[in-house]
PDB file of C-alpha atoms in Angstrom:
ATOM      1  CA  MET A 711       0.015  -0.030   0.114  1.00 45.00           C
ATOM      2  CA  LYS A 712       1.782   3.215  -1.139  1.00 48.00           C
ATOM      3  CA  LYS A 713       0.910   6.315   0.618  1.00 49.00           C
ATOM      4  CA  HIS A 714       1.425  10.128  -0.327  1.00 47.00           C
ATOM      5  CA  GLU A 715       3.518  12.534   1.832  1.00 48.00           C
ATOM      6  CA  SER A 716      -0.020  13.800   3.614  1.00 51.00           C
ATOM      7  CA  GLY A 717      -0.980   9.723   4.871  1.00 53.00           C
ATOM      8  CA  VAL A 718      -3.849   9.421   2.393  1.00 53.00           C
ATOM      9  CA  ARG A 719      -3.395   6.272  -0.024  1.00 60.00           C
ATOM     10  CA  ALA A 720      -2.145   6.278  -3.999  1.00 62.00           C
ATOM     11  CA  GLY A 721      -5.438   6.545  -5.654  1.00 73.00           C
ATOM     12  CA  VAL A 722      -7.974   7.860  -2.293  1.00 77.00           C
ATOM     13  CA  SER A 723      -8.864  11.315  -3.038  1.00 82.00           C
ATOM     14  CA  GLU A 724      -8.744  13.982   0.061  1.00 80.00           C
ATOM     15  CA  GLY A 725     -12.622  13.951  -0.196  1.00 78.00           C
ATOM     16  CA  GLN A 726     -12.868  10.104   0.444  1.00 80.00           C
ATOM     17  CA  VAL A 727     -10.367  10.359   2.930  1.00 80.00           C
ATOM     18  CA  ALA A 728     -12.849  13.447   4.500  1.00 79.00           C
ATOM     19  CA  GLU A 729     -15.940  11.278   3.900  1.00 80.00           C
ATOM     20  CA  ALA A 730     -14.331   8.329   5.754  1.00 82.00           C
ATOM     21  CA  LYS A 731     -13.554  10.814   8.769  1.00 82.00           C
ATOM     22  CA  ALA A 732     -17.504  12.028   8.741  1.00 81.00           C
ATOM     23  CA  ARG A 733     -18.871   8.292   8.815  1.00 83.00           C
ATOM     24  CA  ALA A 734     -16.453   7.104  11.396  1.00 85.00           C
ATOM     25  CA  ALA A 735     -17.214  10.119  13.385  1.00 84.00           C
ATOM     26  CA  ARG A 736     -21.251   9.544  13.173  1.00 84.00           C
ATOM     27  CA  LEU A 737     -20.442   6.446  14.336  1.00 86.00           C
ATOM     28  CA  LEU A 738     -18.372   6.954  17.110  1.00 86.00           C
ATOM     29  CA  LEU A 739     -21.526   9.354  18.127  1.00 84.00           C
ATOM     30  CA  ALA A 740     -24.478   7.470  17.948  1.00 84.00           C
ATOM     31  CA  PHE A 741     -22.233   4.696  19.878  1.00 84.00           C
ATOM     32  CA  ARG A 742     -20.988   7.250  22.349  1.00 83.00           C
ATOM     33  CA  HIS A 743     -24.773   8.099  23.448  1.00 81.00           C
ATOM     34  CA  GLY A 744     -26.220   4.667  22.793  1.00 80.00           C
ATOM     35  CA  ASN A 745     -27.954   5.470  19.789  1.00 79.00           C
ATOM     36  CA  GLN A 746     -29.057   1.781  18.800  1.00 80.00           C
ATOM     37  CA  LEU A 747     -30.997   3.257  15.428  1.00 79.00           C
ATOM     38  CA  ALA A 748     -28.093   5.341  14.178  1.00 80.00           C
ATOM     39  CA  TYR A 749     -25.539   2.908  15.124  1.00 84.00           C
ATOM     40  CA  ASP A 750     -26.922  -0.209  13.454  1.00 86.00           C
ATOM     41  CA  THR A 751     -27.856   2.342  10.016  1.00 84.00           C
ATOM     42  CA  LEU A 752     -24.340   3.534  10.047  1.00 85.00           C
ATOM     43  CA  VAL A 753     -22.405  -0.093  10.362  1.00 88.00           C
ATOM     44  CA  GLU A 754     -25.414  -1.325   7.832  1.00 87.00           C
ATOM     45  CA  GLU A 755     -24.209   1.347   5.329  1.00 84.00           C
ATOM     46  CA  PHE A 756     -20.547  -0.396   5.273  1.00 82.00           C
ATOM     47  CA  GLY A 757     -22.571  -3.569   4.284  1.00 84.00           C
ATOM     48  CA  ALA A 758     -20.016  -5.938   6.654  1.00 79.00           C
ATOM     49  CA  ASP A 759     -20.517  -9.240   7.535  1.00 87.00           C
ATOM     50  CA  GLU A 760     -20.505 -10.132  10.982  1.00 87.00           C
ATOM     51  CA  PRO A 761     -17.058 -10.829  11.882  1.00 88.00           C
ATOM     52  CA  THR A 762     -16.452  -7.080  10.389  1.00 88.00           C
ATOM     53  CA  THR A 763     -19.517  -5.898  12.520  1.00 87.00           C
ATOM     54  CA  ASP A 764     -18.143  -7.041  14.821  1.00 88.00           C
ATOM     55  CA  LEU A 765     -14.747  -5.734  14.708  1.00 90.00           C
ATOM     56  CA  ILE A 766     -16.358  -1.894  14.264  1.00 89.00           C
ATOM     57  CA  SER A 767     -18.074  -2.223  17.257  1.00 88.00           C
ATOM     58  CA  ALA A 768     -14.544  -3.425  18.781  1.00 90.00           C
ATOM     59  CA  LEU A 769     -13.140  -0.307  17.304  1.00 90.00           C
ATOM     60  CA  CYS A 770     -16.178   2.302  18.488  1.00 88.00           C
ATOM     61  CA  TRP A 771     -15.347   0.830  21.478  1.00 89.00           C
ATOM     62  CA  ILE A 772     -11.300   1.455  21.604  1.00 91.00           C
ATOM     63  CA  ALA A 773     -11.898   4.648  20.080  1.00 89.00           C
ATOM     64  CA  ASN A 774     -14.230   5.792  22.658  1.00 85.00           C
ATOM     65  CA  GLU A 775     -12.469   5.041  25.382  1.00 88.00           C
ATOM     66  CA  GLY A 776      -9.563   7.237  23.658  1.00 87.00           C
ATOM     67  CA  VAL A 777     -11.705  10.339  22.922  1.00 85.00           C
ATOM     68  CA  ARG A 778     -12.985  10.009  26.773  1.00 83.00           C
ATOM     69  CA  LYS A 779      -9.663  10.019  28.340  1.00 85.00           C
ATOM     70  CA  ALA A 780      -8.398  12.361  25.918  1.00 87.00           C
ATOM     71  CA  TYR A 781     -11.605  15.065  26.248  1.00 84.00           C
ATOM     72  CA  LEU A 782     -14.239  16.364  28.974  1.00 82.00           C
ATOM     73  CA  PRO A 783     -17.475  14.981  26.948  1.00 75.00           C
ATOM     74  CA  GLU A 784     -18.856  18.263  25.367  1.00 75.00           C
ATOM     75  CA  ALA A 785     -15.407  18.829  23.904  1.00 83.00           C
ATOM     76  CA  GLY A 786     -15.159  15.081  22.482  1.00 82.00           C
ATOM     77  CA  ASP A 787     -18.935  15.648  20.980  1.00 78.00           C
ATOM     78  CA  ARG A 788     -17.623  18.849  19.769  1.00 79.00           C
ATOM     79  CA  VAL A 789     -14.894  17.278  17.830  1.00 79.00           C
ATOM     80  CA  LEU A 790     -16.835  14.538  16.614  1.00 78.00           C
ATOM     81  CA  ARG A 791     -19.604  16.943  15.571  1.00 75.00           C
ATOM     82  CA  HIS A 792     -16.691  19.077  13.365  1.00 74.00           C
ATOM     83  CA  MET A 793     -15.523  15.675  11.784  1.00 74.00           C
ATOM     84  CA  ALA A 794     -18.901  14.419  11.044  1.00 72.00           C
ATOM     85  CA  ARG A 795     -19.917  17.769   9.267  1.00 70.00           C
ATOM     86  CA  ARG A 796     -16.723  18.048   6.967  1.00 64.00           C
ATOM     87  CA  ALA A 797     -18.537  15.476   4.451  1.00 54.00           C
ATOM     88  CA  ASP A 798     -20.960  17.257   2.193  1.00 51.00           C
ATOM     89  CA  PRO A 799     -23.800  14.161   1.258  1.00 47.00           C
ATOM     90  CA  GLY A 800     -26.862  13.425   3.281  1.00 52.00           C
ATOM     91  CA  ASP A 801     -27.171  14.198   6.860  1.00 50.00           C
ATOM     92  CA  ARG A 802     -24.296  14.192   9.011  1.00 45.00           C
ATOM     93  CA  SER A 803     -26.036  14.738  12.490  1.00 51.00           C
ATOM     94  CA  VAL A 804     -26.677  11.843  15.269  1.00 53.00           C
ATOM     95  CA  LEU A 805     -29.283  13.282  17.721  1.00 50.00           C
ATOM     96  CA  THR A 806     -28.022  13.307  21.053  1.00 54.00           C
ATOM     97  CA  GLU A 807     -29.987  16.699  23.067  1.00 51.00           C
ATOM     98  CA  GLU A 808     -32.064  15.028  25.413  1.00 56.00           C
ATOM     99  CA  GLY A 809     -35.391  16.629  23.686  1.00 58.00           C
ATOM    100  CA  ALA A 810     -34.998  14.398  21.443  1.00 52.00           C
ATOM    101  CA  GLY A 811     -36.489  11.148  23.342  1.00 56.00           C
ATOM    102  CA  PRO A 812     -39.669   9.876  23.840  1.00 59.00           C
ATOM    103  CA  ASP A 813     -40.962  10.414  26.941  1.00 70.00           C
ATOM    104  CA  ALA A 814     -39.585   7.999  29.922  1.00 78.00           C
ATOM    105  CA  GLY A 815     -42.921   7.464  31.042  1.00 82.00           C
ATOM    106  CA  ARG A 816     -44.018   5.204  28.419  1.00 84.00           C
ATOM    107  CA  LEU A 817     -40.945   3.412  29.192  1.00 83.00           C
ATOM    108  CA  LEU A 818     -42.107   2.829  32.866  1.00 84.00           C
ATOM    109  CA  GLU A 819     -45.915   2.011  31.715  1.00 89.00           C
ATOM    110  CA  ALA A 820     -43.608  -0.661  29.289  1.00 89.00           C
ATOM    111  CA  VAL A 821     -42.027  -2.013  31.477  1.00 88.00           C
ATOM    112  CA  ALA A 822     -44.749  -2.529  33.855  1.00 88.00           C
ATOM    113  CA  ALA A 823     -47.038  -3.869  31.523  1.00 93.00           C
ATOM    114  CA  GLN A 824     -44.093  -6.477  30.437  1.00 91.00           C
ATOM    115  CA  ASP A 825     -44.390  -5.266  26.659  1.00 92.00           C
ATOM    116  CA  VAL A 826     -40.911  -6.245  25.710  1.00 90.00           C
ATOM    117  CA  THR A 827     -41.735  -5.365  22.306  1.00 90.00           C
ATOM    118  CA  SER A 828     -42.495  -1.897  23.176  1.00 89.00           C
ATOM    119  CA  VAL A 829     -39.327  -1.525  25.633  1.00 86.00           C
ATOM    120  CA  GLN A 830     -37.480  -2.729  22.747  1.00 83.00           C
ATOM    121  CA  GLU A 831     -38.836  -0.367  20.297  1.00 83.00           C
ATOM    122  CA  ILE A 832     -38.511   2.627  22.582  1.00 81.00           C
ATOM    123  CA  VAL A 833     -35.356   1.955  23.116  1.00 77.00           C
ATOM    124  CA  ARG A 834     -34.281   1.352  19.678  1.00 74.00           C
ATOM    125  CA  ARG A 835     -35.684   4.655  18.012  1.00 73.00           C
ATOM    126  CA  THR A 836     -34.649   6.592  21.171  1.00 72.00           C
ATOM    127  CA  PRO A 837     -31.718   8.932  19.636  1.00 65.00           C
ATOM    128  CA  ASP A 838     -29.720   9.435  23.005  1.00 65.00           C
ATOM    129  CA  THR A 839     -30.315   6.286  25.296  1.00 69.00           C
ATOM    130  CA  THR A 840     -28.423   7.885  27.793  1.00 67.00           C
ATOM    131  CA  PHE A 841     -31.243  10.664  28.805  1.00 71.00           C
ATOM    132  CA  LEU A 842     -33.859   8.327  28.752  1.00 73.00           C
ATOM    133  CA  LEU A 843     -31.852   5.943  30.519  1.00 74.00           C
ATOM    134  CA  GLY A 844     -31.141   8.508  33.051  1.00 74.00           C
ATOM    135  CA  LYS A 845     -34.865   9.498  33.263  1.00 76.00           C
ATOM    136  CA  PHE A 846     -35.735   5.942  34.046  1.00 77.00           C
ATOM    137  CA  VAL A 847     -33.378   5.923  36.903  1.00 78.00           C
ATOM    138  CA  LEU A 848     -34.704   8.972  38.324  1.00 78.00           C
ATOM    139  CA  ALA A 849     -37.805   7.928  38.437  1.00 79.00           C
ATOM    140  CA  PHE A 850     -36.611   4.460  40.166  1.00 81.00           C
ATOM    141  CA  ALA A 851     -34.782   6.727  42.251  1.00 82.00           C
ATOM    142  CA  MET A 852     -38.143   8.432  43.213  1.00 82.00           C
ATOM    143  CA  VAL A 853     -40.399   5.603  44.192  1.00 83.00           C
ATOM    144  CA  LEU A 854     -36.840   3.461  46.035  1.00 84.00           C
ATOM    145  CA  PRO A 855     -38.313   5.225  49.640  1.00 85.00           C
ATOM    146  CA  GLU A 856     -41.220   3.441  49.118  1.00 88.00           C
ATOM    147  CA  VAL A 857     -40.202  -0.268  48.661  1.00 86.00           C
ATOM    148  CA  PRO A 858     -40.167  -1.804  51.617  1.00 90.00           C
ATOM    149  CA  GLU A 859     -35.892  -3.141  52.900  1.00 90.00           C
ATOM    150  CA  PRO A 860     -36.749  -6.726  52.614  1.00 91.00           C
ATOM    151  CA  VAL A 861     -38.454  -6.312  48.961  1.00 90.00           C
ATOM    152  CA  LEU A 862     -35.544  -3.814  47.805  1.00 87.00           C
ATOM    153  CA  ARG A 863     -32.543  -6.619  49.339  1.00 89.00           C
ATOM    154  CA  GLU A 864     -34.490  -9.459  47.220  1.00 91.00           C
ATOM    155  CA  VAL A 865     -34.417  -7.211  44.162  1.00 86.00           C
ATOM    156  CA  VAL A 866     -30.583  -6.295  44.461  1.00 86.00           C
ATOM    157  CA  GLU A 867     -29.745 -10.289  45.002  1.00 89.00           C
ATOM    158  CA  GLU A 868     -31.648 -10.951  42.266  1.00 87.00           C
ATOM    159  CA  LEU A 869     -29.654  -8.789  40.082  1.00 83.00           C
ATOM    160  CA  ARG A 870     -26.439  -9.672  41.225  1.00 86.00           C
ATOM    161  CA  GLY A 871     -27.363 -13.224  40.499  1.00 83.00           C
ATOM    162  CA  GLU A 872     -26.867 -14.054  44.594  1.00 76.00           C
TER     163      GLU A 872
END
């Protein structure tokens, strides 16, 4: 593989490199914010088989760790969004704002009704599951004082696998 002085492989244009970086930045943004729908859609665009998809996921995890250690969360997102905007075609955004998530109350109702399909649908279409799950934890924390200690202990033991 021959490279030019710029580090770009021979036969690959600067525009193609910018496009690849933008796609990678979008993929990492989706990964960082738990946007499963966007992440799955972006991985599908690569047309990858299962082993390659597993490799992409592992590389996203490694890249996310690098970004997380190098930048404050908001700075890391700004850097990735800047990279994602560098390519022209198509929508380059990955929703992460809290207003984009569905009502966490619907998730609680679906969980209470043991409606697995609705829970999966709500989580899948949520642009930022960090926001959704944060609201879910807040709701749990609000009802926690009403849970009798023996019941709480039993639930915790069940979750720990004890």
